[in-house]
Amino acid sequence: MLLRRSPGGRRPTARVRRLAVLTGTHIVNDFYQGATSAIIALLAVRHGYSYVGVTGLLLAVTASSSIVQPILGFLADRHRTPWMMSAGVLTSGVGCALLGITEGYWLSCAAAVVAGLGIAAYHPESARAVREVGGDSATAMSWFALGGNVGYTLGPLAASPFLLWLGLGASPWLVIPAVGAAIAGGLAMRRRSEWADRERARSNTAWARDNWRAFGWLTLSISARSAVIVGVASFLPLLFIREFGVTQQMGSNSLALFFAAGLIGTLVGGHVADRWGETLPLWFGYAATSTALVVLAVAPLPWIAWMAVALLGVGSYLPFGVNVTLGQRYLPGRAATASGVTLGLAVSVGGFLAPAFGLIADGAGLNAALLTLAIMPIIAMVAVHRLPAVSNDAEK
């Protein structure tokens, strides 16, 4: 069941509406993550950045997000911070808008940092709010995660043609959706006190059951997965442009296909987890991801590469929403902290590895970089093997 009736008798439809608003703000927030990747690719073509330069800009986004996000999650667990979600999505929009009009490399890095800080502020509070509305349902979290995937997919799909048509100087117009999402999110967070009070009371008595060892293994698996996501975001458009000779728009569309396939993987992962257990989508997802990366690296024809991208998107996103739910179950007393790590720190760790993969791509080619990335899902599978089972009723 997606959402359960609250003890106070609140209609499930009201909870579904609240989840819909949270999912909508996630669409907008992660739209800027996808748009940032597209803008960086356009900046690389415009200024002739190397692979290391491209991954350096992505590192600026991911590093700023990863450093701050767990701290903000800890604060959200201890204090009421409903404003953080709206402030985050607005800041991420401003950073993305500024990125397109920067001229120097270091100014571009500064704008990327602003976007990363906004991403950091948004996720812990919003994911904790989803837990308050949806309980421990992996399906509810997967719908919320789906919003992020939709936004991430729309980012390059919408931003690339828009900026190719009007030029990078039109990027300030991209801030408009952030303003609307900030207002809608602020109104939603003001009306969540009933579920927030119940969740905070439960968290205050659940901290003693926090399983940090299991959470550590989960964090390792998410970190390995994040290296794949960041690597694909860095290299995929350039792979199709430089290896298969497609246009810039078609190169961006390859990234859009990757994230669109991820929409399917996210929803399927949540349903599978609620029906057959949380680790099953993790196993299948990481196995498919490693296979797809190898096929993509050796693909002799474009259509084979396109099929590999679709499999890569489904496989790498099967664990997405499930990882957040598992993190919150392993740390039932620190839901926002768990969200900050599973959606922030662990996901952003891949950004720290991105320059290393950029060096491999510069020195040995994109195919070698993709084959190296294929090792990361195997590491994730080793970590998943160490995860203990957790009951849906563990927190009750």
CSV table of C-alpha atoms in Angstrom, one decimal:
chain,number,residue,atom,x,y,z
A,1,MET,CA,0.0,0.0,0.0
A,2,LEU,CA,1.4,3.4,-1.0
A,3,LEU,CA,0.3,5.4,2.0
A,4,ARG,CA,-1.4,4.3,5.2
A,5,ARG,CA,-4.2,6.0,7.0
A,6,SER,CA,-2.8,8.1,9.8
A,7,PRO,CA,-3.8,7.4,13.5
A,8,GLY,CA,-5.6,10.7,13.6
A,9,GLY,CA,-7.9,9.7,10.8
A,10,ARG,CA,-6.5,11.9,8.1
A,11,ARG,CA,-7.7,10.8,4.7
A,12,PRO,CA,-5.1,8.9,2.6
A,13,THR,CA,-6.0,11.2,-0.3
A,14,ALA,CA,-4.6,14.2,1.6
A,15,ARG,CA,-1.4,12.3,2.2
A,16,VAL,CA,-1.2,11.4,-1.5
A,17,ARG,CA,-1.6,15.1,-2.4
A,18,ARG,CA,1.2,16.0,0.1
A,19,LEU,CA,3.4,13.4,-1.5
A,20,ALA,CA,2.5,14.8,-5.0
A,21,VAL,CA,3.7,18.3,-3.9
A,22,LEU,CA,6.9,16.9,-2.5
A,23,THR,CA,7.5,14.9,-5.7
A,24,GLY,CA,6.8,18.0,-7.7
A,25,THR,CA,9.4,20.1,-5.9
A,26,HIS,CA,11.8,17.2,-6.3
A,27,ILE,CA,11.2,17.4,-10.1
A,28,VAL,CA,12.2,21.1,-10.1
A,29,ASN,CA,15.2,20.7,-7.8
A,30,ASP,CA,16.7,17.8,-9.8
A,31,PHE,CA,15.9,19.6,-13.0
A,32,TYR,CA,18.7,21.9,-12.1
A,33,GLN,CA,21.0,18.9,-11.5
A,34,GLY,CA,20.4,17.7,-15.0
A,35,ALA,CA,20.5,21.2,-16.5
A,36,THR,CA,23.8,21.8,-14.8
A,37,SER,CA,25.3,18.8,-16.5
A,38,ALA,CA,23.9,20.0,-19.9
A,39,ILE,CA,25.3,23.5,-19.3
A,40,ILE,CA,28.7,22.1,-18.4
A,41,ALA,CA,28.8,20.1,-21.6
A,42,LEU,CA,27.9,23.3,-23.6
A,43,LEU,CA,30.6,25.2,-21.7
A,44,ALA,CA,33.1,22.5,-22.6
A,45,VAL,CA,32.4,22.8,-26.3
A,46,ARG,CA,32.4,26.6,-26.1
A,47,HIS,CA,35.6,27.0,-24.2
A,48,GLY,CA,37.4,23.7,-25.3
A,49,TYR,CA,37.6,22.2,-21.8
A,50,SER,CA,39.4,18.9,-21.4
A,51,TYR,CA,37.7,15.8,-19.8
A,52,VAL,CA,39.5,16.8,-16.6
A,53,GLY,CA,38.0,20.3,-16.8
A,54,VAL,CA,34.5,19.0,-17.4
A,55,THR,CA,34.8,16.6,-14.4
A,56,GLY,CA,36.2,19.4,-12.3
A,57,LEU,CA,33.1,21.5,-12.8
A,58,LEU,CA,30.9,18.4,-11.9
A,59,LEU,CA,33.1,17.9,-8.8
A,60,ALA,CA,32.4,21.5,-7.7
A,61,VAL,CA,28.7,20.7,-7.7
A,62,THR,CA,28.9,17.3,-6.0
A,63,ALA,CA,31.6,18.3,-3.5
A,64,SER,CA,29.7,21.3,-2.2
A,65,SER,CA,26.5,19.2,-1.9
A,66,SER,CA,28.2,16.2,-0.2
A,67,ILE,CA,30.1,18.2,2.4
A,68,VAL,CA,27.0,20.2,3.6
A,69,GLN,CA,24.1,17.7,3.2
A,70,PRO,CA,24.7,15.4,6.2
A,71,ILE,CA,25.2,18.4,8.4
A,72,LEU,CA,21.9,19.8,7.4
A,73,GLY,CA,20.3,16.4,7.9
A,74,PHE,CA,21.6,16.3,11.4
A,75,LEU,CA,20.2,19.8,12.1
A,76,ALA,CA,16.8,18.7,10.6
A,77,ASP,CA,16.7,15.8,13.0
A,78,ARG,CA,17.2,18.1,16.0
A,79,HIS,CA,15.3,21.2,15.0
A,80,ARG,CA,12.4,22.3,12.9
A,81,THR,CA,13.7,23.5,9.6
A,82,PRO,CA,10.7,23.4,7.2
A,83,TRP,CA,12.2,26.4,5.3
A,84,MET,CA,15.2,24.4,4.3
A,85,MET,CA,13.5,22.7,1.4
A,86,SER,CA,12.2,25.9,-0.3
A,87,ALA,CA,15.5,27.7,0.3
A,88,GLY,CA,17.4,24.7,-1.2
A,89,VAL,CA,15.4,24.5,-4.5
A,90,LEU,CA,15.6,28.3,-4.9
A,91,THR,CA,19.4,28.3,-4.4
A,92,SER,CA,19.9,25.4,-6.8
A,93,GLY,CA,18.0,27.3,-9.4
A,94,VAL,CA,20.0,30.5,-8.9
A,95,GLY,CA,23.3,28.6,-9.1
A,96,CYS,CA,22.3,26.9,-12.4
A,97,ALA,CA,21.1,30.2,-13.9
A,98,LEU,CA,24.4,31.8,-13.0
A,99,LEU,CA,26.5,29.0,-14.4
A,100,GLY,CA,25.5,29.7,-18.0
A,101,ILE,CA,26.6,33.3,-17.9
A,102,THR,CA,30.0,32.9,-16.3
A,103,GLU,CA,33.0,33.5,-18.5
A,104,GLY,CA,36.0,32.3,-16.5
A,105,TYR,CA,36.5,28.7,-15.4
A,106,TRP,CA,36.8,29.6,-11.7
A,107,LEU,CA,33.6,31.7,-11.9
A,108,SER,CA,31.9,28.7,-13.4
A,109,CYS,CA,33.1,26.6,-10.5
A,110,ALA,CA,31.7,29.2,-8.0
A,111,ALA,CA,28.3,29.1,-9.7
A,112,ALA,CA,28.4,25.3,-9.6
A,113,VAL,CA,29.1,25.4,-5.9
A,114,VAL,CA,26.0,27.6,-5.3
A,115,ALA,CA,23.9,25.0,-7.2
A,116,GLY,CA,25.5,22.2,-5.1
A,117,LEU,CA,24.6,24.0,-1.8
A,118,GLY,CA,21.0,24.4,-2.9
A,119,ILE,CA,20.9,20.7,-3.7
A,120,ALA,CA,22.3,20.0,-0.3
A,121,ALA,CA,19.7,22.1,1.5
A,122,TYR,CA,16.8,20.6,-0.3
A,123,HIS,CA,17.1,16.8,0.1
A,124,PRO,CA,17.3,16.0,3.9
A,125,GLU,CA,14.2,17.8,4.9
A,126,SER,CA,12.2,16.8,1.9
A,127,ALA,CA,13.1,13.1,2.2
A,128,ARG,CA,12.2,13.2,5.9
A,129,ALA,CA,8.9,14.8,5.0
A,130,VAL,CA,8.2,11.9,2.6
A,131,ARG,CA,8.9,9.4,5.5
A,132,GLU,CA,6.4,11.3,7.6
A,133,VAL,CA,3.7,11.1,4.9
A,134,GLY,CA,4.4,7.6,3.6
A,135,GLY,CA,5.8,5.8,6.6
A,136,ASP,CA,8.3,3.1,5.7
A,137,SER,CA,6.9,2.4,2.2
A,138,ALA,CA,9.6,1.9,-0.4
A,139,THR,CA,7.0,2.6,-3.0
A,140,ALA,CA,6.2,6.1,-1.6
A,141,MET,CA,9.9,6.9,-1.5
A,142,SER,CA,10.3,5.6,-5.0
A,143,TRP,CA,7.6,8.0,-6.2
A,144,PHE,CA,9.5,10.8,-4.6
A,145,ALA,CA,12.7,9.5,-6.1
A,146,LEU,CA,10.9,9.3,-9.4
A,147,GLY,CA,10.3,13.0,-9.2
A,148,GLY,CA,14.1,13.6,-9.0
A,149,ASN,CA,14.7,11.3,-12.0
A,150,VAL,CA,12.0,13.1,-14.0
A,151,GLY,CA,13.6,16.4,-13.2
A,152,TYR,CA,17.1,15.1,-13.9
A,153,THR,CA,15.8,13.8,-17.3
A,154,LEU,CA,14.1,17.0,-18.2
A,155,GLY,CA,17.2,19.0,-17.3
A,156,PRO,CA,19.3,18.2,-20.4
A,157,LEU,CA,16.3,17.5,-22.5
A,158,ALA,CA,14.8,21.0,-22.0
A,159,ALA,CA,17.9,23.1,-21.2
A,160,SER,CA,20.1,22.0,-24.1
A,161,PRO,CA,17.7,23.0,-26.9
A,162,PHE,CA,16.6,26.2,-25.0
A,163,LEU,CA,20.2,27.3,-24.6
A,164,LEU,CA,21.3,26.2,-28.1
A,165,TRP,CA,18.5,28.3,-29.5
A,166,LEU,CA,18.9,31.4,-27.3
A,167,GLY,CA,22.5,31.0,-26.2
A,168,LEU,CA,24.0,30.4,-22.8
A,169,GLY,CA,23.2,34.1,-21.9
A,170,ALA,CA,19.6,33.1,-21.6
A,171,SER,CA,20.3,30.8,-18.6
A,172,PRO,CA,18.9,33.3,-16.0
A,173,TRP,CA,15.4,32.5,-17.3
A,174,LEU,CA,15.9,29.0,-15.9
A,175,VAL,CA,15.4,30.2,-12.3
A,176,ILE,CA,11.6,30.7,-12.9
A,177,PRO,CA,10.6,27.1,-12.0
A,178,ALA,CA,12.6,27.4,-8.8
A,179,VAL,CA,10.5,30.3,-7.6
A,180,GLY,CA,7.3,28.4,-8.1
A,181,ALA,CA,8.6,25.3,-6.4
A,182,ALA,CA,9.9,27.3,-3.4
A,183,ILE,CA,6.4,28.8,-2.9
A,184,ALA,CA,4.6,25.5,-3.3
A,185,GLY,CA,7.0,23.6,-1.1
A,186,GLY,CA,6.8,26.3,1.6
A,187,LEU,CA,3.0,26.0,1.8
A,188,ALA,CA,3.2,22.2,1.9
A,189,MET,CA,5.7,22.2,4.8
A,190,ARG,CA,3.6,24.6,6.8
A,191,ARG,CA,0.7,22.0,6.8
A,192,ARG,CA,2.7,19.0,7.9
A,193,SER,CA,2.7,19.5,11.6
A,194,GLU,CA,0.5,16.4,12.5
A,195,TRP,CA,2.8,13.9,10.7
A,196,ALA,CA,5.9,15.8,11.7
A,197,ASP,CA,5.1,15.7,15.4
A,198,ARG,CA,4.3,12.0,15.2
A,199,GLU,CA,7.5,11.2,13.3
A,200,ARG,CA,9.7,13.3,15.7
A,201,ALA,CA,8.2,11.5,18.7
A,202,ARG,CA,9.0,8.1,17.1
A,203,SER,CA,12.5,9.2,16.2
A,204,ASN,CA,13.2,10.3,19.8
A,205,THR,CA,12.6,6.7,21.0
A,206,ALA,CA,14.2,4.9,18.1
A,207,TRP,CA,17.8,6.2,18.1
A,208,ALA,CA,19.0,3.3,20.3
A,209,ARG,CA,18.1,0.9,17.4
A,210,ASP,CA,20.3,2.7,14.9
A,211,ASN,CA,22.5,0.1,13.1
A,212,TRP,CA,25.6,2.1,12.0
A,213,ARG,CA,27.5,-1.0,10.8
A,214,ALA,CA,24.7,-1.9,8.3
A,215,PHE,CA,24.4,1.8,7.3
A,216,GLY,CA,28.1,1.9,6.6
A,217,TRP,CA,27.9,-1.0,4.1
A,218,LEU,CA,24.8,0.6,2.5
A,219,THR,CA,26.8,3.9,2.2
A,220,LEU,CA,29.6,2.0,0.4
A,221,SER,CA,27.2,0.5,-2.1
A,222,ILE,CA,25.6,3.9,-2.8
A,223,SER,CA,29.0,5.5,-3.2
A,224,ALA,CA,30.1,2.9,-5.8
A,225,ARG,CA,26.8,3.5,-7.6
A,226,SER,CA,27.3,7.3,-7.5
A,227,ALA,CA,30.6,6.9,-9.3
A,228,VAL,CA,28.7,5.3,-12.2
A,229,ILE,CA,26.1,8.1,-12.3
A,230,VAL,CA,28.6,10.9,-12.2
A,231,GLY,CA,30.8,9.2,-14.8
A,232,VAL,CA,27.9,8.6,-17.2
A,233,ALA,CA,26.8,12.2,-16.8
A,234,SER,CA,30.3,13.4,-17.5
A,235,PHE,CA,31.1,11.2,-20.5
A,236,LEU,CA,27.9,10.0,-22.2
A,237,PRO,CA,27.1,13.0,-24.4
A,238,LEU,CA,30.7,13.4,-25.4
A,239,LEU,CA,31.0,9.6,-26.2
A,240,PHE,CA,28.2,9.9,-28.7
A,241,ILE,CA,29.5,13.2,-30.1
A,242,ARG,CA,33.1,12.2,-30.5
A,243,GLU,CA,32.9,8.4,-31.0
A,244,PHE,CA,29.8,8.2,-33.2
A,245,GLY,CA,29.8,11.7,-34.8
A,246,VAL,CA,26.3,12.7,-33.7
A,247,THR,CA,25.2,16.3,-33.1
A,248,GLN,CA,25.4,18.1,-29.8
A,249,GLN,CA,21.6,17.7,-29.4
A,250,MET,CA,21.8,14.0,-30.0
A,251,GLY,CA,24.6,13.8,-27.5
A,252,SER,CA,22.4,15.4,-24.9
A,253,ASN,CA,19.6,13.1,-25.9
A,254,SER,CA,21.7,10.1,-24.9
A,255,LEU,CA,21.9,11.5,-21.4
A,256,ALA,CA,18.1,12.1,-21.5
A,257,LEU,CA,17.6,8.5,-22.5
A,258,PHE,CA,19.7,7.3,-19.6
A,259,PHE,CA,17.7,9.3,-17.1
A,260,ALA,CA,14.3,8.4,-18.8
A,261,ALA,CA,15.2,4.7,-18.5
A,262,GLY,CA,16.0,5.5,-14.8
A,263,LEU,CA,12.4,6.5,-14.3
A,264,ILE,CA,11.3,2.9,-15.0
A,265,GLY,CA,14.1,1.5,-12.8
A,266,THR,CA,13.1,3.7,-9.9
A,267,LEU,CA,9.5,2.7,-9.8
A,268,VAL,CA,10.1,-0.9,-10.4
A,269,GLY,CA,12.7,-1.0,-7.7
A,270,GLY,CA,10.3,0.4,-5.1
A,271,HIS,CA,7.5,-2.1,-6.0
A,272,VAL,CA,9.9,-5.1,-6.0
A,273,ALA,CA,11.3,-4.0,-2.6
A,274,ASP,CA,7.9,-3.8,-1.0
A,275,ARG,CA,6.9,-7.2,-2.4
A,276,TRP,CA,10.0,-9.3,-2.3
A,277,GLY,CA,12.5,-7.5,-0.1
A,278,GLU,CA,14.9,-4.5,-0.4
A,279,THR,CA,18.0,-6.3,-1.5
A,280,LEU,CA,16.6,-7.9,-4.6
A,281,PRO,CA,16.4,-4.7,-6.7
A,282,LEU,CA,19.9,-3.9,-5.5
A,283,TRP,CA,21.3,-7.2,-6.8
A,284,PHE,CA,19.6,-7.0,-10.2
A,285,GLY,CA,20.4,-3.3,-10.6
A,286,TYR,CA,24.1,-3.5,-10.0
A,287,ALA,CA,24.5,-6.6,-12.2
A,288,ALA,CA,22.6,-4.9,-15.1
A,289,THR,CA,24.7,-1.8,-14.6
A,290,SER,CA,28.0,-3.5,-14.9
A,291,THR,CA,26.9,-5.4,-17.9
A,292,ALA,CA,25.6,-2.3,-19.7
A,293,LEU,CA,28.8,-0.4,-19.1
A,294,VAL,CA,30.9,-3.2,-20.7
A,295,VAL,CA,28.5,-3.4,-23.7
A,296,LEU,CA,28.6,0.4,-24.1
A,297,ALA,CA,32.4,0.5,-24.0
A,298,VAL,CA,32.8,-2.1,-26.8
A,299,ALA,CA,29.7,-1.2,-28.9
A,300,PRO,CA,30.6,-1.2,-32.6
A,301,LEU,CA,27.4,0.4,-33.8
A,302,PRO,CA,25.3,3.4,-32.4
A,303,TRP,CA,22.1,1.4,-32.0
A,304,ILE,CA,23.9,-1.1,-29.8
A,305,ALA,CA,25.2,1.8,-27.7
A,306,TRP,CA,21.6,3.2,-27.4
A,307,MET,CA,20.3,-0.1,-26.1
A,308,ALA,CA,23.2,-0.3,-23.6
A,309,VAL,CA,22.3,3.2,-22.4
A,310,ALA,CA,18.7,2.1,-21.8
A,311,LEU,CA,19.8,-0.9,-19.8
A,312,LEU,CA,22.3,1.2,-17.9
A,313,GLY,CA,19.5,3.7,-16.9
A,314,VAL,CA,17.2,1.0,-15.7
A,315,GLY,CA,19.9,-1.0,-13.8
A,316,SER,CA,21.6,1.9,-12.1
A,317,TYR,CA,18.3,3.4,-10.8
A,318,LEU,CA,16.6,0.2,-9.6
A,319,PRO,CA,18.3,0.7,-6.1
A,320,PHE,CA,17.6,4.5,-5.9
A,321,GLY,CA,14.5,4.9,-3.8
A,322,VAL,CA,15.2,1.6,-2.0
A,323,ASN,CA,18.5,2.9,-0.8
A,324,VAL,CA,16.9,5.9,0.9
A,325,THR,CA,14.3,3.7,2.6
A,326,LEU,CA,16.9,1.2,3.8
A,327,GLY,CA,19.0,4.0,5.2
A,328,GLN,CA,16.1,5.4,7.2
A,329,ARG,CA,15.3,1.9,8.5
A,330,TYR,CA,18.9,1.3,9.6
A,331,LEU,CA,18.9,4.7,11.3
A,332,PRO,CA,15.3,5.0,12.6
A,333,GLY,CA,16.2,7.7,15.0
A,334,ARG,CA,18.0,9.9,12.5
A,335,ALA,CA,15.8,9.9,9.4
A,336,ALA,CA,17.0,13.2,8.0
A,337,THR,CA,20.6,12.4,8.7
A,338,ALA,CA,20.2,9.1,6.8
A,339,SER,CA,18.5,10.9,4.0
A,340,GLY,CA,21.3,13.5,3.9
A,341,VAL,CA,23.9,10.7,3.5
A,342,THR,CA,22.0,8.4,1.1
A,343,LEU,CA,20.8,11.3,-1.1
A,344,GLY,CA,23.8,13.5,-0.5
A,345,LEU,CA,27.1,12.4,0.8
A,346,ALA,CA,27.2,8.9,-0.6
A,347,VAL,CA,25.6,10.0,-3.9
A,348,SER,CA,28.2,12.8,-4.3
A,349,VAL,CA,31.2,10.7,-3.5
A,350,GLY,CA,31.2,9.7,-7.1
A,351,GLY,CA,32.0,13.3,-7.9
A,352,PHE,CA,35.3,13.0,-6.0
A,353,LEU,CA,36.3,10.1,-8.3
A,354,ALA,CA,35.2,11.9,-11.5
A,355,PRO,CA,38.6,13.6,-12.1
A,356,ALA,CA,40.3,10.2,-11.9
A,357,PHE,CA,38.0,8.8,-14.5
A,358,GLY,CA,38.6,12.0,-16.5
A,359,LEU,CA,42.4,11.3,-16.4
A,360,ILE,CA,41.7,7.7,-17.7
A,361,ALA,CA,39.6,9.1,-20.5
A,362,ASP,CA,42.2,11.7,-21.5
A,363,GLY,CA,45.0,9.2,-21.4
A,364,ALA,CA,43.4,5.9,-22.6
A,365,GLY,CA,40.1,7.0,-24.2
A,366,LEU,CA,36.5,6.9,-23.2
A,367,ASN,CA,36.2,3.2,-23.7
A,368,ALA,CA,38.8,2.5,-21.1
A,369,ALA,CA,37.1,4.9,-18.6
A,370,LEU,CA,33.8,3.1,-19.1
A,371,LEU,CA,35.4,-0.3,-18.5
A,372,THR,CA,36.9,1.1,-15.3
A,373,LEU,CA,33.5,2.3,-14.3
A,374,ALA,CA,32.1,-1.2,-14.7
A,375,ILE,CA,34.1,-2.3,-11.7
A,376,MET,CA,32.1,0.0,-9.4
A,377,PRO,CA,28.8,-1.9,-9.5
A,378,ILE,CA,30.7,-5.1,-8.5
A,379,ILE,CA,32.0,-3.3,-5.4
A,380,ALA,CA,28.4,-2.3,-4.7
A,381,MET,CA,27.3,-5.9,-4.9
A,382,VAL,CA,30.0,-6.9,-2.4
A,383,ALA,CA,28.7,-4.3,0.0
A,384,VAL,CA,25.0,-5.4,-0.5
A,385,HIS,CA,26.1,-9.0,0.4
A,386,ARG,CA,26.9,-7.7,3.9
A,387,LEU,CA,23.6,-5.9,4.5
A,388,PRO,CA,21.3,-7.5,7.2
A,389,ALA,CA,17.6,-8.1,6.6
A,390,VAL,CA,15.4,-5.4,8.0
A,391,SER,CA,11.7,-5.8,8.8
A,392,ASN,CA,9.1,-3.4,7.7
A,393,ASP,CA,7.9,-3.4,11.3
A,394,ALA,CA,11.2,-2.7,12.8
A,395,GLU,CA,10.3,0.8,13.7
A,396,LYS,CA,6.9,0.3,15.1
